[in-house]
Each structure stands twice: as structure tokens, then as C-alpha cells.
Amino acid sequence: GRSESSSDSAAGQGKVYYLNFKPEQKDQWEALAKEYTRQTGVKVNVVTAASGGYESTLKAEIAKSDPPTLFQVNGPVGLSTWKDYCYDLSDSEVYRQLKSEEFALEEDGQVLAVAYAIETYGLIYNKDILRRYCQLEGAVISDASQIQNFETLKAVAEDMQSRREELGIEGAFASSGMDSSSDWRFKTHLANIPLYYEYRDEGITSAAAVKGTYLENFRNIWDLYLNNSTVEPSLISSKTGDDAASEFALGEACFYQNGTWAYEQISGYEVADEDIGMLPIYIGVEGEEDQGLVTGSENYWCVNKKAAPQDIQATLDFLEWVITSDEGRQSLAQEMGFVTPFKTFGEEYTPDNPLVKAAEEYVQEGKTSIGWYFTTMPSDQWKNDLGAAMLEYAQGTGDWDKVKTAFVEGWASEYQARQ
Amino acid sequence: MASIRFDHVVKTYDNGVTVIPDLNLEIQDQEFVVLVGPSGCGKSTTLRMIAGLEEVSGGGLYIGEQKVNDLPPKNRNIAMVFQSYALYPHMSVYRNMAFALRLKKLPKEEIDRRVREVAAQLELEPYLKRKPRQLSGGQRQRVALGRAMVRDPQVFLLDEPLSNLDAKLRTEMRAQISTLHKRLSATFVYVTHDQTEAMTMGDRIVVMKDGRIQQVDTPQALYDRPKNRFVAGFIGSPQMNFWQTEVLRGPEGWRLRGAGLEFGVPGWQLEGYEGKNVTLGIRPEDIHAEEVMIKAHPDALVRGKVSLAERMGSEIYAYFASGSQKLIARAPARTGIRGGDEVVMALDLNKLHLFDADTGERIPRQG
Amino acid sequence: MASIRFDHVVKTYDNGVTVIPDLNLEIQDQEFVVLVGPSGCGKSTTLRMIAGLEEVSGGGLYIGEQKVNDLPPKNRNIAMVFQSYALYPHMSVYRNMAFALRLKKLPKEEIDRRVREVAAQLELEPYLKRKPRQLSGGQRQRVALGRAMVRDPQVFLLDEPLSNLDAKLRTEMRAQISTLHKRLSATFVYVTHDQTEAMTMGDRIVVMKDGRIQQVDTPQALYDRPKNRFVAGFIGSPQMNFWQTEVLRGPEGWRLRGAGLEFGVPGWQLEGYEGKNVTLGIRPEDIHAEEVMIKAHPDALVRGKVSLAERMGSEIYAYFASGSQKLIARAPARTGIRGGDEVVMALDLNKLHLFDADTGERIPRQG
Amino acid sequence: MKSRQASKRLKNGLFLVFFSVVSLAYLMPIGIVVINSFKRKAYINKYPFSLPTGRDFVGLENYRAGVEAIGFFEAFGWSLFITVGSVSLILLCTSMCAWYISRVKNRWTRAFYYLCVFSMVVPFQMVMYTLSKTADSLGLGNPLGITVVYLGFGAGLAVFLFAGFMRSVPLEIEEAAMIDGCSPPQTFFLIVLPILKPTMVSVGILETMWIWNDYLLPTLVLDQKKYKTIPMAIQYLKGGYGSIDWGLMMAMLVLAILPVILFYVACQKYIIKGVAAGAVKG
Amino acid sequence: MKKTLKRWFPLFGLPTLAAFTVGFLVPFVVGLALSFCRFTTVSDARFVGLANYKSILGDGDFLHALWFTALFTLVSVVLINLLAFAVALPLTKGLRGTNLFRTVFFMPNLIGGIVLGYIWQLIFNGVLAMFGRTLTYSPVYGFWGLVILMCWQQVGYMMIIYIAGLQSIPGELYEAARIDGANPRQILFRITLPLSMPAITICTFLTLTNSFKLFDQNLALTAGQPSNKTQMLALNIYDTFYSRAGWEGVGQAKAVVFFVLVAGLALIQLYITRRREVQQ
Ligand SMILES: Nc1ncnc2c1ncn2[C@@H]1O[C@H](COP(=O)(O)OP(=O)(O)OP(=O)(O)O)[C@@H](O)[C@H]1O
Ligand SMILES: Nc1ncnc2c1ncn2[C@@H]1O[C@H](COP(=O)(O)OP(=O)(O)OP(=O)(O)O)[C@@H](O)[C@H]1O
Ligand SMILES: [Mg+2]
Ligand SMILES: [Mg+2]
């Protein structure tokens, strides 16, 4: 318990070293750590790894004499690298407070990682543009709620694209930037959807090999993105996620595939907060009218098993405090803007992020959320190969067979290479 | 045609020091001119201007009929031996010497022939494969000389090319250079500090001081009739003896008095100097110690104690003082003079030089 | 105590050339020794070994009682004038000269006093602020000299320190160095190519050839009694005349015949040479052209046509051939010999040198 | 004389014009950084080449926000400390070492020389974790300790450069110094070092740049809980999902390169011509 | 001198040697050992023998990266050195504006490789967009894009070294050559170039290794796109480290192979150019 550790003598007192993954939340974590130290006297260090440098930082830091006591993995695949360092959290408060066991990663009966932030993605859209479209002569739909499947989405998008002058936009979809820093939106997030349906068909949650049953649908949605966008398909490799964000933010495109975290980036420009909405990504599967948004987590906390025992204890105490204290909850929900999977967070701790609200609405409507199965993708190599094939297909230097190969055969070989 | 003409040439270095204020000089085609003067008087500078290595700050420099102020060195067809050698450190001796010829694209055999010939003359054959840093000082200097000798230029500039060689080699080299001059029909400008070289090699000698020409003349004329006291003192070793004398008019003609001596100088016209001082100069070899010579020149005898007798092999330089006047005499070794000896010596009054005490200009002897 | 002793010293350079095969030499404390020899004979190498700049490849080198083979230069208390100057390019003349004193942490005023004093002696005062690259060759050399002169070492090494100076300055410098030697009570080793310097400055002269010592002696002894033909030819300028003669036994004693001459050499003991050749040597100044001298030495007269008469101011070097034998004579300028003249000259038979024709060793004169 | 001067002036003129044009083209990418540092971030990606006018111009806002966001001044302090410390240490130690190995030639020095060469060849990935581990176990994870790491890691290049240029210093000058009573350290500091000044300055510039801009090594070695350098701090402007706040980034870049430019300009005048001229004959 | 100096090793050699041991030797040797291990972090390595090396053999991307890198190195070494020397020459002649121009050419180095990569990506894509293409449309674009970027960045760097080299040539030698009748071209080839050999050695060596080890710029400019066709060795190694769990050892092994390659190349190059240098 907390009281114990804080009453310990200075020598025996543990300390916390949190290697934070998200640069965006660097300041909030530091403030929180300071607050905790002020309250309990336990030292909490927060170090934030630079974007793209988490793995290398973690690898270096964890081998040092004073390693992080708290770090994070991005899912089952990430866990497999670090499982030797993960403390069994079965008895911890953070695990006990989870709304569902689904949010923990377990192996051999041990709880090795606990998710702390739930995120959702889909097709962000500009309600204002869509509204204006609906009022146009001969619009395919009359209200946004009518988009419930791929056909409708396709019809709307193509019609918007052809009438973009009238609407004062540059494309239906924001550019599908395939720059290597932002191609994850497609090679992982978009690819998650066909993967989900395949898993659903098979009734599994991970696989040593995939069949690629829904790859045609994948192609359809990808074509839709490419052909009805603000830029030529041949130019997407020069576009970044930021480009897409600013296109959307400046009102130049109506649809933009991204998640709740994108709110920061798009708010405050041309699009008013109340005009930001999110649609499910439809790819033309039977019964997709019931499909909701894609919800899951890529952020799991792990406690370093190899840290000193008192440090482990201090870390567990700190985590407990974060999810139970007012300061912690306030910070996590409001300042960092996370939707958390903990029971301790009630209604009042919902972030004021229109995208989060949209996500909640879908849940309340009873739509089926899609899980984040891309965390089971066999390796980064697989993602990279898929991304490369998608890009080549887009710019016309490669055909769809390559995408298939990368998806299906790549999966098998990468899965094998992992062992 | 490779005559060289300096027409009011001025040279000022970057630091603002004018080392050559106004140089006028004409060197004939195929002439061999020797440049002498005290250290730092501007000899190398003059050479470097001819070569085109230093810009002329004012006036005109002509080679043949052409004004060359702006002509780059390589178009002047010049060979030069640098005072500081300036050997190419990355090339062997052979390649150093062959360099200019290779640039001219001479056939390989021709180059090889010339280089080996010159190397033999300079006794450099054993070192052809070495790099300059593996050579002794004299060997380096010979390479520098050889590099110029293989060429066939219209002007040949040599800046103290023999200073680091021994007497024997130097004598040989002197002969080589003279032969070269005859063969090449090029104009030679030669800087040296060596009296022997200056006296024997040049058609004419140019004596400089502080960037100004003091006298230009044949070696013997320079020796016999120096234009002023500076030239008289500069040429000849040991240096000429000087002292101040008063001009008196005696019954048989002009007389001079000074440093305890008084004698008549019948051959001179000293009108206008009466009662004034003139500088008298006499070369050490014109002060005789031998009995037979004393008899021949009895008019002016000096007496004194020898403070130092430098034995030079064939000769003795005797330093002694007659009254307050210090003198050097050059006597044959056979006189056996030693330090401490009391000596009587005779001045050869036919060999006197007189200079204006104020301007230092030579007073000519008349009749 | 700064005597210097070479005990079977060997020096082999990195490229495998042994330039000093076996050097044995003892230099007394406070002695002034002059090293002479042809270019490349190993003089600089010897100096550099004393200084500790070159490693001794074999044998022992002693300064005083101490074996210094492994002693670093700075502990040898040595001053050295480099043949190639080796000035510090980044320091002004003043700082170049003051450098060694500053290292010794002498007081500022003392340094200043010494530097200015030496600069004045070397006539370098106007250049104290300049960097070496802004100096003339002779000025650089004087800086190199000055850098050594300000110091107070136990051994003073000078490698051709005056080669780039004019005659007048050189005479002055010679005097300066001699004075310095007297004042410092240091051992001086002096390399030079200048006969005058060699003859006048040293207590003893060491003649080297190909890294071997030929003779060590006082200047006059060296001149009068050269140990072998090489030394005889090397010391003295112009060079001694040599020719081969046959030894005959005549009624009044030994006779020599060669090059169209035959004469008796009464003072010599040539037992064992009868019928064989010996090399005869006679210095140019011992061949006389003047009537009075010819009368004095009538025994061996040579006749010939003067091919070249070099006028040296006070003297004339007359090159002529007697039969097939080329000779040089040194005659006073007053003889007025010119090229083309037919001359008769007398050999001073008292001044003959004889050398073994095979070994080149001197044949001593007896009685 | 006139014609020579005229043609010289013409040549100089041509040179000036040509190089000015090339320079402008050369500076363009840096110009882009500067221009964009005054723009609001959403406009940077869309219109990277346009001048900041009207609605996208934010004045110095990016600078202000950036300085605050990344704790620029603290990072600047550490960067300065580490760079100055490391570069001084590198210049001092490696020039001494290079002199030693180029004057004392034996098996060991040659071996060390080649090791230095090797160290430049090794891909950083191969040593990065082992380096951070080694540094950590020796307690070098602080700004003072990292100078030692930099010395060790930068020694290769510096020794290599110095040893290369050491060859153009005439040996005789060093010998003269020994004769004048210099011990080896004195010879080195009073004679070799001043003659090598242009090389020193060059190496100094190169090393400064490397260390000032280095990101990976300090990230791995430094105790991130306490110390951050500018490149480390700037990384925080990159978001977790690959989005980069280019406005702040550009502004911070400008701030980060300014000191190095100033340093470089200040060093320029020490790169003077032909220092060893007039020193020796030959 | 050699003898005198020898004893001073503790002052002259030791500090660098010690730091070198800590900063390079030890990590290097441990790194070498790690290439025979399976590990997540340095402290939990497990010996696996040659398994890591075997994995390399089947890696087609690695081989392609090798060729791509070799070609890139060849082109950029030649171009960078030519350009750097060409820039350094006029900038040592004491003309007006010299200091300014030197600063300008040097400036690209002041910005780290990643950022430079992004900026150039913007520029290239801006230009290529006029033709409806992007940098990653084809490996050819990526290749030349990398070459241009590297030239732009490295020319200033090498220029500094060339300038230092040029300035250590005694001026008299130029004079002697001019007297010998050499025209500017001949002076360049026969005096300047041979005497700049130390600088040339250094620069070719540096460009060689820099090009071979190129990482930041590669990552930022193309990240290997399209389909790893513009992936260079360092990036390939880096990807190996992070793109599959448990492949750290393979990455390490690749690094070793890579090191052996570059070291071999560099040694050959050093041997060739060093022979042409002289001590003055
Ligand atoms: N570094 C070296 N490597 C190889 N040989 C050398 C080296 N330095 C000098 N030598 C050779 O050693 C011999 C002696 O050289 P040293 O410099 O001692 O001659 P020296 O008597 O001083 O000649 P000089 O009067 O020409 O200066 C010469 O033949 C020279 O070529
Ligand atoms: N680069 C320079 N900058 C300034 N002054 C210089 C430069 N070079 C030479 N001087 C000065 O110009 C004068 C003439 O130099 P020069 O080299 O022509 O003399 P010199 O007659 O050759 O002398 P020496 O016989 O000593 O070689 C000297 O006083 C010298 O100090
Ligand atoms: Mg001169
Ligand atoms: Mg010598």
C-alpha cells in the first residue's frame, strides 16, 4: 500500500522511472509526477522517448544500472520482445480496476501488460461540407446518417469528387499520405479492417497464417481513397499525415481517416469543433451496417520485473494513485485526453473531444466495435512490405498481386521469422 | 632577343615597405650580369620581378622589346635557381629535374639524356631516386641548380646557387655555369655573395644597396675604380682600409695628412678640397710588408704592432694599428708575420683611392 | 666540461645507407673545431648526432664524461644553427630569438637585453617585428644565427651559418662568432665551405670525406702538411696542382720527371719509390711569374700559353698548360697576365708535396 | 599593368557573380527553414515554399512557443557545455596523440592509427547499445562523462585528420625547438600547435558540428532523467503518430544553428594562408 | 626525437587511448560478441553461434541494399570530392567574398541529416510534382535524390578539409612550377594535387565511409521506398533491429558483415592514396 512505502526510510524507499511513449503527453506526465512526489515524497522520473525512438531508447535504458521501472508495449507482438522484463500484474490495482480483462495482455496465466488508453479511429468527416453536399441538386444522400455501407460511401465520395468546385473543396478524401512517417494509417489501420473480418470468420484473435479473404474489399476502399482525393495517386508518397490533417483542417477535404488523437491537429482552424464527426470505415462486407468504429489500445503499461523490489512496489503504488486519485484521473482524462479502460473513471472523466464523443455514440447505438487486430501483425517488416506494395500499386508501378503477396505470404514468412 | 630593361621600376611589399624605390638598369642580350649587395638590399626581389613572381609596383620591366609587367612567368621562358631551393618534395631528384622538360613534352629519351648529363655534371647521379628530404644541404642546392640547367631558356636567373657547396665543387660549378652560358646564348643574371664568383663570372657587376644601384661596371673596373666609398668597401676581401685625411697644398703639389702620416699625392687634382677632409682608401694588398716592396714604396710607411695575424694558407691577414687607425694588410705567407710582431709597412701610393668625405663619391685621379 | 667524443660511431639512415661508417674524434672542452668536407660527406649528420637529432646507430657518443646516445636534445644544453634555418614560421624575429630564453624563464628584461644586443650585432634591429616569410635569405640566416647566439650553452653547433651573407657582413660575423667563443667558454663545432672561415676560425679543422675523417689538425698544419692527396686538394683555393712524376735516382740525389720537367728534390727520401710514380703537388701560389721570384727558384721552370686569366682584383688566377699538364698559378695583379700570353713560371721546389700514387698518402720530407 | 589589373578585376568579378549565384541556390533549403519558422504549422506542409504573408504569418510565435515547449534554454546550456567540453578535450587530446603516433613510428602506434581508422568505419548500430551500457557502468552518463565518451568515439576522425596534416609540418622546425630546450610538451604546445592552427580550426569546426547536432549518442548515453541537449529536446516536437510541429521545429532549428554559424564565422579568420612559409630551405 | 618522445606516452597517447577504449574498443568487442547471440538488451544475451549470420544469407533485401549502397558510394565519392576540391581551390586564392562563400557552402552541415532529408524531400517532390511524379516513384529518382542531397551537404564539409590541405602547401613550389613553365592546369595536376594528397586521402576516406554508412538522410528522404529499392545498408540494419522481434542479433551480425566490408574497402583506399603522400 501507499502508506507503507511513503513511511519507509529514505534508503529503502523505492522510486519510479517512467519511460513515456507519447511526446504529446510529456508535460502532463511530468506535472503529474511532480504532484505525486509532492504528496508522497516518492521520486518519480518521467522520460519521454522521441517519436520513433521508443524501442531504441528502451533497449538502451533498460540495460543501464538505473533502468525504467515502468514502460510500455504496443500489443502482443511488442510484448513478445519484452516479456522477460514484465512483472506479473495479476495482484495489482491497475489490473483489478480494468473494466474488462480484454484490456490486459496475458501469457501463461500471468498478466504482463495493462492498457491505459483506449483509442478509436474511423473516417473523420466534416459535417459542414457533407451538409452542404446534401443540399446540392441531385445529391446521393440527404443526410449523413444514410452512409451505412461501402456502396453509399462510394457513391457519395465519387459524386462529391466530381462536384468539388461547387463544394469549394479539393477532394472528397484528404490525401492518403504514404510518406514513411505516416503510412501507418493505411498499412496498419486500414489493413486492420479486412483482417478483422477474416479473424471474425475464423473466430480467432491471432494467426500464424492468413488467407486474405477480404483483400478485394481492401482494394476497393483503397481505390476509393486514391481516386477521390485531393491529390493524384502518383503523388501520395510525398504526402504526410500532416498534409492530410491540414487539408481537413482547412476544409479542403471532407473525409479523413484517422482517430481520436487527431483532434489536437485539426481543431482551431477552419472546421468548427461541432462540425467534426466520425464514420466507420466501410469496405463492403455483408452486414457492415452494424459495424462501428475501430476501438482498441496500443498503449500498455508494463512494470519492469528486473528493477529493484522496492522500485517495483513504488511503481505499482504510483500507478494505483494515477488511476484512483483525483489529480491522476483529471490529468489522464482531461489533460491528456485519454479514454481509459479503468472502472475508476466515471462519466465525468470523459474528455471533451468531439471524436471521443462520436465514438461513444456509436457504442451507445449498439454498433459492433472493431478491435485493434493490427497489434497481432507478425512484424514491422510485414507492415513495411505491405505499405510498399500499396504505394507501388497506388502510383502505378506495381499491381495488386504484390499487395496480396505481401499480405498473405509475407504474413507466413514473417511469422516464421519471429520464432 | 632577351635583353632586360628596368625602367623606373618600383617595388613595394604588402606590408608597405618599399624595397626598390627606383631601379633603372639595362642588361644586354646574352650578357652575364652579377648582382651583389648587402643582405636584404633587394637582389632576390629584383630577380623575382624579372621572373614575374613579384608584381612590379611601378615603372616598366622589359624583356627584349616587350613590356612584361603583366606577363605570367611561364610565358617568359625563364629558368631560375631559388635561394631557398623550392624543390618539389613529392618528386624524386630525377623527376624534379625532368619536370620542366616533361611539361614541354620533350621525348622521353631526350629528357633522360639531358637529366643524366646534368646530373653527372653536378655529381648527383647516385641520388637520382631520392626525395629531397633525404639529401644534404649541398645536394639539395645542386638539384635546384640542375633543375634550371636542364632547360633551354632565354633568361637564366640564379640566386646564390653555390652558397652551400664546398670550394672544390664550387670551382667546378663555376666552370659549368660559364660553359652553360656560352652554350645557351641566354641572358644570365646571377646573385652571389662570393667575391670570386662575382669577379670571375660576370661580364658586368651590378652593386646594389638599399634597393638602389651604386655602380654597374666590369669586375676589374669596379675593383680598380669604385664609384664611391660603399662600392670600394663592398668589393674586395678583406675590406679596403679607410681613413680621414686632411688635404694640404705643399710646395710640390697636394699632400694628405691623417692618422699620423703625411705624404704627397702628386698625380691628384684636389682643387677645392684644400683644408678639407677626404676619405682615403687603400686595399690590404697594397700595404706591403716585404723588404723589397718597402724599398719600392718608401713614401708612406706605417708602423704598428700586429694585433691579429690570420693565417690563410698562402697568405696572412695582418691586423694592426698605426696610431689610432686600424689597418688590415694582406701579406704573403712567407713573410711569417705573427700576432704581437712590431711591423713596418709601406703604402703603395699609386693604388690610393680618394673619396669625398661628405658624399662618399670617388675623387677621380687626373693625368 | 663539454668535451665531445665519438667512439666508433656509426650512422645509418632509414633507407639503409650508412653515411658514417666509423667515426672517432675527440673535441676538447672549449675548443673551436671546424668541420669541412665535400657536399654530402656527413658533416650535418655529425652535427645532428651531437645535438641528439639523429639517433646514433652504433658506437658511443660522449659529451664530457657522459654517454649521451640516448639523452634528449633539450638536456644536452646545446645551441645550433641549422643549415636550413628552421625558423619558427609563426613567430616574429624577436620571438624566434627570445624563444629559448623564455623557455628558461629568464626575466623579461634580461631576455630583451640579450635579444636586442644580438639583433644589433647581426644588424637585424629593423626586422624584429617581421615574420620569417617576410625576410630575405640572408636575414633569415642571421635570425637562425641569432637564435643560437642569445643562448649560453655548453656546446655550440653551427651548420654553415654564414653561407648566405655578403663578404663584408661575413667578416663581421666571423669576428662576432670568435668573440662569442671567447666569451662563452663553450665548445664550438662549426661546419663551413668557406676556406677563409675554416682557416681563420678554428683551433683545429676536421676534414671529412664519405663519412670518414681524413685529417684533424690546426689550419696551418693542414695547409702545409696535408696528410693525403684528398686533403691537399680540398684545402686551398684554387686547388693544388697535381701531376704524376717518375722517381729517378740521380747522382746528386732523387730526381723527379714528369710532364716535360725534370728536377732534383734534394731534401726528400724516396727510398722504395725508385722507378715508380709518385703524385707531385704544388699550390698555385707557389708557382711564380715575377722576374724576381723566377730568379729565386730557377730549378724548375714551366712554360706555356695562358688559356684563361681570371682577374680577382688583387690577384690573377692564370690557367695554363705546360705540355699536357694543366696548371693554375696565382699571381699578383701587378703582373698583369692576360689570356693568350706566353709565360714562363718557376715552381718553388721547397713547397712541393709528394703523395703515394696508389694510396694517396703523403710522403714525408725528411731532413 | 592596367591590363593585368583589369583582367584580374574581371576575373574577380566573374568569380563573385558565379559564386553568388551558386551560393543563393545553395542556401535555398536553409532559407526554407527560416521562412517556415515564421509560419503557422498547418500552412507549412501545404505551402512550404511561399513567403509567410497574411494569415499564415505568426511572427515570433513559433520561437516563443518552441522555446517554452522544449525548455530550449536549459537544453542550450547543456548542449553548449557538452560541445565546448568535448571539442576542447578532443582537440587537445587527439592532436597530442596524433603528433605522438606520427613522430614515434612503431608497431603500436601504427596499430592504434589503424584502430582509429576502423572506428570510423564501424556502423553506429553495432556499438550503440554496448556503448550506452559501457558508459553507464562507468558512470559517464552525465555531461562531464559524456565528453570522455565523445573523446573516445570522436578520436578516430580527429586523430586521422591530424595525423594526415602533421606530415606537412617540416620536421626541422620541431628539431630546432628541441635544441632550444623544449621538452616534448613544450615543442608541441609552442611550436606544433600554432603551426597546425588552420588544421585545428578545421577539425574543431567539424567536431563541433557533429557534437552540437548529435542526437543518438547523447540519447543513449546521457541520463535522460536529468539532462537534455538541443537535438534531444527538439525531438519532442515530433508527435507519437508521426506528426511533426514543423512551425516550432523550424524555429528551434534556426535557434540551434545560429550559434554554430557564429562560431564558424569567428573561426574563419584563423584559417590563414601558408603558415609554414619561409621557415626552412629545401 | 623519436626516443625522447617515446617516454611521453602517458601524456600524449594515454588519455586518447583510454577514452578510445571506453568509447569505442570495448563497445565494439562486446558488439562483435553480440552478433553471435540472441538478445533483447545487452544484458540478456544468449549464445546462438552462427545462426544470426545464417539468417543474413537468405535476405534478398540485404543484398540489394549492398549493391545500391556500393553504387551510391561510387557516384557520391567521385562527385563530392570533385566538387569540394573545385570549390576549395578558388576559395584559397584570397579573393573577395571568400569568407562569406566558405560560410555559405558550409552551412548545410549545420542541420542534422534527418531534417535535411525532410526539407529536400519537400523540394524534390515539389519539382517532381510538375511531372506528376514523386521521389519514391522509382528507385532512380531516389538514387539521384540521395546523391544530390549528399553532395549538397558534404561538399562544404570536405571543402573545409581541402582548404586546410591546400593551405599547407608552400607557396614557393607554385613559383618554382610557374618558372618551370607549367600552366595552371599542369600546376594543378602536378603540384597541387600530389601535395594535397593528405587531404585527398582523408576526404575520400570520409566520403567513402560516410556514403557507405549513410542513414539519416536515407531514412528521411525515401525510407527505402519504393519496396526497399532505395534502402541502403545502414537502414537495412536498422530495420532489422526493429522490424522483427528477436532479430537484434541478426542486425548485429549484419553490422559486423557491413563493418568488414567497409573496413576492407577503406583499407584498400587508404593504402592506395597514402602511398602518394610525402613528409615535407
Ligand atoms: N634522411 C636521410 N635519408 C637518407 N640519406 C640521407 C638523409 N639525410 C642525409 N642523407 C645522406 O647522407 C649523406 C650525408 O648527409 P649530410 O647532410 O650529413 O651531408 P653534409 O656533409 O652536411 O653535406 P652538405 O655540405 O651538402 O650539407 C648525404 O649523402 C645525404 O644524401
Ligand atoms: N614578403 C616580404 N614582405 C615584406 N618585406 C620583404 C618580403 N620579402 C623580402 N622583404 C624585404 O625586402 C628586402 C629585400 O629582400 P630581398 O630578398 O630582395 O633581399 P636580398 O638582396 O635577396 O638579400 P639576401 O642576400 O639576404 O638574400 C629585405 O629587407 C626584406 O626584408
Ligand atoms: Mg636573396
Ligand atoms: Mg649539410
Coordinates of N, CA, C and O and ligand atoms in Angstrom, one line a residue, chain B residues 13 15 19 38-45 83 160 193, chain C residues 127 130 133-139 164, ligand 2:
Chain B
Y13 N 56.4 46.0 -51.0 CA 55.8 44.8 -50.5 C 54.4 45.1 -49.8 O 54.1 46.2 -49.5
N15 N 53.5 44.7 -46.9 CA 53.5 45.4 -45.6 C 53.9 46.9 -45.7 O 54.1 47.6 -44.7
V19 N 61.0 48.4 -51.1 CA 62.4 47.9 -51.0 C 63.2 48.3 -52.3 O 64.4 48.4 -52.2
P38 N 74.6 44.1 -50.1 CA 74.5 43.6 -48.7 C 73.2 42.8 -48.6 O 72.3 43.0 -49.4
S39 N 73.1 42.0 -47.6 CA 72.0 41.1 -47.4 C 70.7 42.1 -47.2 O 70.8 43.0 -46.5
G40 N 69.7 41.7 -47.9 CA 68.4 42.5 -47.8 C 68.4 43.7 -48.7 O 67.5 44.5 -48.5
C41 N 69.3 43.8 -49.6 CA 69.3 45.1 -50.4 C 68.3 45.0 -51.6 O 68.1 46.0 -52.3
G42 N 67.8 43.8 -51.8 CA 66.8 43.7 -52.9 C 67.2 42.9 -54.1 O 66.6 43.0 -55.2
K43 N 68.2 42.1 -54.0 CA 68.7 41.3 -55.1 C 67.7 40.2 -55.5 O 67.3 40.1 -56.6
S44 N 67.2 39.5 -54.5 CA 66.3 38.4 -54.8 C 65.0 39.1 -55.3 O 64.4 38.6 -56.3
T45 N 64.6 40.2 -54.8 CA 63.4 40.9 -55.2 C 63.5 41.2 -56.7 O 62.6 41.0 -57.5
Q83 N 66.9 30.9 -54.1 CA 67.7 30.9 -53.0 C 67.3 29.9 -51.9 O 68.2 29.3 -51.3
E160 N 72.2 33.0 -55.7 CA 73.2 32.3 -54.8 C 73.2 30.8 -55.0 O 72.9 30.1 -54.1
H193 N 77.2 36.2 -53.2 CA 77.9 36.9 -52.1 C 79.4 36.6 -52.2 O 80.2 37.1 -51.4
Chain C
Y127 N 64.1 44.5 -38.3 CA 63.2 43.4 -38.7 C 62.6 42.6 -37.5 O 61.9 41.6 -37.7
R130 N 59.1 41.4 -37.8 CA 58.6 40.7 -39.0 C 58.5 39.2 -38.8 O 59.2 38.6 -37.9
R133 N 58.8 34.8 -43.1 CA 58.5 34.8 -44.6 C 58.7 36.1 -45.2 O 58.7 36.3 -46.4
Q134 N 58.8 37.1 -44.4 CA 58.9 38.5 -44.9 C 60.4 38.9 -45.0 O 60.7 40.1 -45.1
L135 N 61.3 38.0 -44.8 CA 62.7 38.3 -44.8 C 63.5 37.8 -46.0 O 63.0 36.9 -46.7
S136 N 64.6 38.5 -46.3 CA 65.4 38.0 -47.4 C 66.2 36.8 -46.8 O 66.3 36.5 -45.6
G137 N 66.8 36.1 -47.8 CA 67.6 34.9 -47.4 C 68.6 35.1 -46.3 O 68.7 34.4 -45.3
G138 N 69.4 36.2 -46.5 CA 70.5 36.5 -45.6 C 69.9 36.9 -44.2 O 70.5 36.5 -43.2
Q139 N 68.8 37.6 -44.3 CA 68.2 38.0 -43.0 C 67.7 36.7 -42.2 O 67.9 36.6 -41.0
N164 N 74.9 32.5 -46.6 CA 74.1 33.4 -47.4 C 74.3 34.9 -47.1 O 73.5 35.8 -47.4
Ligands
LIG2 N1 57.4 39.2 -48.5 C1 58.0 40.3 -48.0 N2 57.4 41.2 -47.3 C2 58.0 42.3 -46.8 N3 59.3 42.5 -46.9 C3 60.0 41.7 -47.6 C4 59.4 40.5 -48.2 N4 60.4 39.8 -48.8 C5 61.5 40.5 -48.7 N5 61.3 41.6 -47.9 C6 62.3 42.6 -47.6 O1 62.8 43.2 -48.8 C7 64.1 43.5 -48.7 C8 64.8 42.9 -49.9 O2 64.7 41.5 -49.9 P1 65.5 40.5 -50.9 O3 65.0 39.2 -50.6 O4 65.3 41.1 -52.2 O5 67.0 40.7 -50.4 P2 68.3 40.1 -50.9 O6 69.0 41.2 -51.6 O7 68.0 38.9 -51.8 O8 69.0 39.7 -49.6 P3 69.8 38.3 -49.3 O9 71.2 38.5 -49.8 O10 69.8 38.4 -47.8 O11 69.1 37.2 -49.8 C9 64.6 42.8 -47.4 O12 64.9 43.9 -46.5 C10 63.5 42.0 -46.9 O13 63.4 42.1 -45.5

